[in-house]
Coordinates of C-alpha atoms in Angstrom, one line a residue:
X3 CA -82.8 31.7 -6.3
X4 CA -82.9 27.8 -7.6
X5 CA -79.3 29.1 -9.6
X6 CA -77.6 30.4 -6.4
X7 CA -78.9 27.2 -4.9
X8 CA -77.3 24.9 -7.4
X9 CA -74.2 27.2 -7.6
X10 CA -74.1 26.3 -3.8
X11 CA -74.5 23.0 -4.5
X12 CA -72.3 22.6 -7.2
X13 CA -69.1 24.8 -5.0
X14 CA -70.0 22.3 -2.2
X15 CA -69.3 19.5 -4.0
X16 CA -66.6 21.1 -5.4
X17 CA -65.5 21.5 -2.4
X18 CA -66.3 17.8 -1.0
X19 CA -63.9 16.8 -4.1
X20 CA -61.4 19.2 -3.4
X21 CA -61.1 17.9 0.3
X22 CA -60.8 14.3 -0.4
X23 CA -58.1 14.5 -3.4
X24 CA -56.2 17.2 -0.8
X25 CA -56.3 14.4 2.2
X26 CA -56.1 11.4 -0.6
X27 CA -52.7 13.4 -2.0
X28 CA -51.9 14.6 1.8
X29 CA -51.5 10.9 2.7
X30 CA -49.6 9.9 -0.4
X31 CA -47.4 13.2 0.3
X32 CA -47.0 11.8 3.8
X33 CA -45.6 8.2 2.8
X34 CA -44.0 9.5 0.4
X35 CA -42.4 12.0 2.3
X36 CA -41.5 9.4 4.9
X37 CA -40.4 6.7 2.3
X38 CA -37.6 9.7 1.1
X39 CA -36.7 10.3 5.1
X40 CA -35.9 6.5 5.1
X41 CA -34.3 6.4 1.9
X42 CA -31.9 9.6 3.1
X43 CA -31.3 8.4 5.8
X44 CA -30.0 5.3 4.8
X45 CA -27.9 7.1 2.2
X46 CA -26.6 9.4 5.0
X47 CA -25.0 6.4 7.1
X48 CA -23.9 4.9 3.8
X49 CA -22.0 8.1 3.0
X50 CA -20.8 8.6 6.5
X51 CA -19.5 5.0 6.6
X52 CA -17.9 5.9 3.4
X53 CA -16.9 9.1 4.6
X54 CA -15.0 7.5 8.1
X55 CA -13.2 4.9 6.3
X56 CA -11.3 7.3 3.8
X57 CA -8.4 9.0 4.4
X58 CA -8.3 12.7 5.3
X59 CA -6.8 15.1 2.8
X60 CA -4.0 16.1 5.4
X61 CA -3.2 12.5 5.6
X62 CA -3.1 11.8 2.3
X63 CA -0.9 14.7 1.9
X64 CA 1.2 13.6 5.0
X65 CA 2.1 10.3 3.0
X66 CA 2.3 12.0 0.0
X67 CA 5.7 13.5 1.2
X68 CA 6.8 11.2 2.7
X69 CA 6.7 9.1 0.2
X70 CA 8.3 12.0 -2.0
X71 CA 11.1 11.7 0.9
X72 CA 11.7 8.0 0.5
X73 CA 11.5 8.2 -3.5
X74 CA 14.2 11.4 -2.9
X75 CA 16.4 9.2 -0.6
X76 CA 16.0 6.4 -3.0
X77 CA 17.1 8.7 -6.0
X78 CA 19.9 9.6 -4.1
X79 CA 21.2 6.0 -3.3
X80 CA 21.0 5.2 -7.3
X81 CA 23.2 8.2 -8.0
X82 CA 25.6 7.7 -5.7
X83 CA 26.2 3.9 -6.3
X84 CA 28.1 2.8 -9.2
X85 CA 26.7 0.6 -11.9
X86 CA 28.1 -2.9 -13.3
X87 CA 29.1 -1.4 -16.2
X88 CA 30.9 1.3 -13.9
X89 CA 32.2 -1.7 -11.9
X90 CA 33.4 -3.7 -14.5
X91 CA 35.4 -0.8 -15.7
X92 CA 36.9 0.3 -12.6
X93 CA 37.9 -3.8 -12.1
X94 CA 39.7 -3.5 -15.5
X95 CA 41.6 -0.6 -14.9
X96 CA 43.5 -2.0 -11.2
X97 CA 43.6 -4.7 -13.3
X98 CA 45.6 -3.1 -16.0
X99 CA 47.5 -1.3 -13.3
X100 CA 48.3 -4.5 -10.9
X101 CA 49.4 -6.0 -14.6
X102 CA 51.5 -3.3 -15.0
X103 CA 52.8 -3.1 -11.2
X104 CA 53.7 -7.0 -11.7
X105 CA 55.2 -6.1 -15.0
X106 CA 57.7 -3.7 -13.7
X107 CA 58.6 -5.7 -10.3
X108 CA 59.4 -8.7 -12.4
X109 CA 61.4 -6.3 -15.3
X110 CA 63.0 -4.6 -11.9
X111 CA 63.8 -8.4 -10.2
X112 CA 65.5 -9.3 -13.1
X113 CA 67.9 -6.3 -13.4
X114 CA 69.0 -6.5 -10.1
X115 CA 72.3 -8.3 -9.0
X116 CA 72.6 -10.7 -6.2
X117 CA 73.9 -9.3 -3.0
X118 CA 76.9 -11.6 -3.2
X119 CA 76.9 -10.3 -6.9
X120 CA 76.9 -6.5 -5.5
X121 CA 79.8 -7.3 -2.6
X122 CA 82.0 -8.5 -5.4
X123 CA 81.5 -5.2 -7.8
X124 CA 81.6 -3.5 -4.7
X125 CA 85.0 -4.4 -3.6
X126 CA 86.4 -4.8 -7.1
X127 CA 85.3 -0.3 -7.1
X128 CA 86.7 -0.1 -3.8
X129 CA 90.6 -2.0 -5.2
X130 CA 90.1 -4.4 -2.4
X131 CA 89.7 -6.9 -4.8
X132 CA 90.4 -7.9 -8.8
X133 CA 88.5 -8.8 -11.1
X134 CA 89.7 -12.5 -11.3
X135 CA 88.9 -13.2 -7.5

């Protein structure tokens, strides 16, 4: 009898002890648990804030091609214009040819006969005239 009284004791106690560390760790669960609720919380606006102020994927895809467009456009542009080097050569060549134009118009200018030269011939051709008029 005094053992099952002391065993009763002794659980009760147990007990006792098992009660407060339960409600001692059921408060320090509870501000704990509502120090993480804060703590997420904050982290959730953060993120969402975050989240709101970045660019969509479809956006960033939207700009993506258009700026493969532009670049495209640009590319074209390039390629179709000629460079200096291209320039400077296609200057030298109507150069060489205006040279060579000039060249032959002063060669050709130089050949030809007046037109009082070309009467003369003429009539002398014709026996209108001799060759000592």
């Amino acid at each position: 009898e005094r053992q099952r009284a002391e065993i009763q004791q002794w659980r009760a106690g147990v007990e006792a002890g098992l009660s407060r560390i339960v409600a001692e760790c059921s408060s320090d669960v509870q501000a704990a648990s509502e120090e993480l609720k804060v703590t997420i919380q904050l982290q959730v606006r953060e993120l969402s804030a975050d989240i709101a102020s970045r660019a969509s994927v479809d956006e960033v895809q939207r700009l993506a091609e258009r700026l493969e467009k532009d670049n495209e456009g640009l590319k074209t542009s390039l390629e179709e214009k000629a460079t200096s080097v291209q320039l400077k050569e296609i200057v030298r060549e109507a150069w060489k040819r205006e040279e060579g134009h000039l060249a032959r118009l002063q060669r050709l200018c130089e050949s030809k006969v007046s037109s009082g030269d070309f009467a003369s011939l003429a009539a002398v051709a014709e026996g209108k005239a001799s060759l000592a008029d």
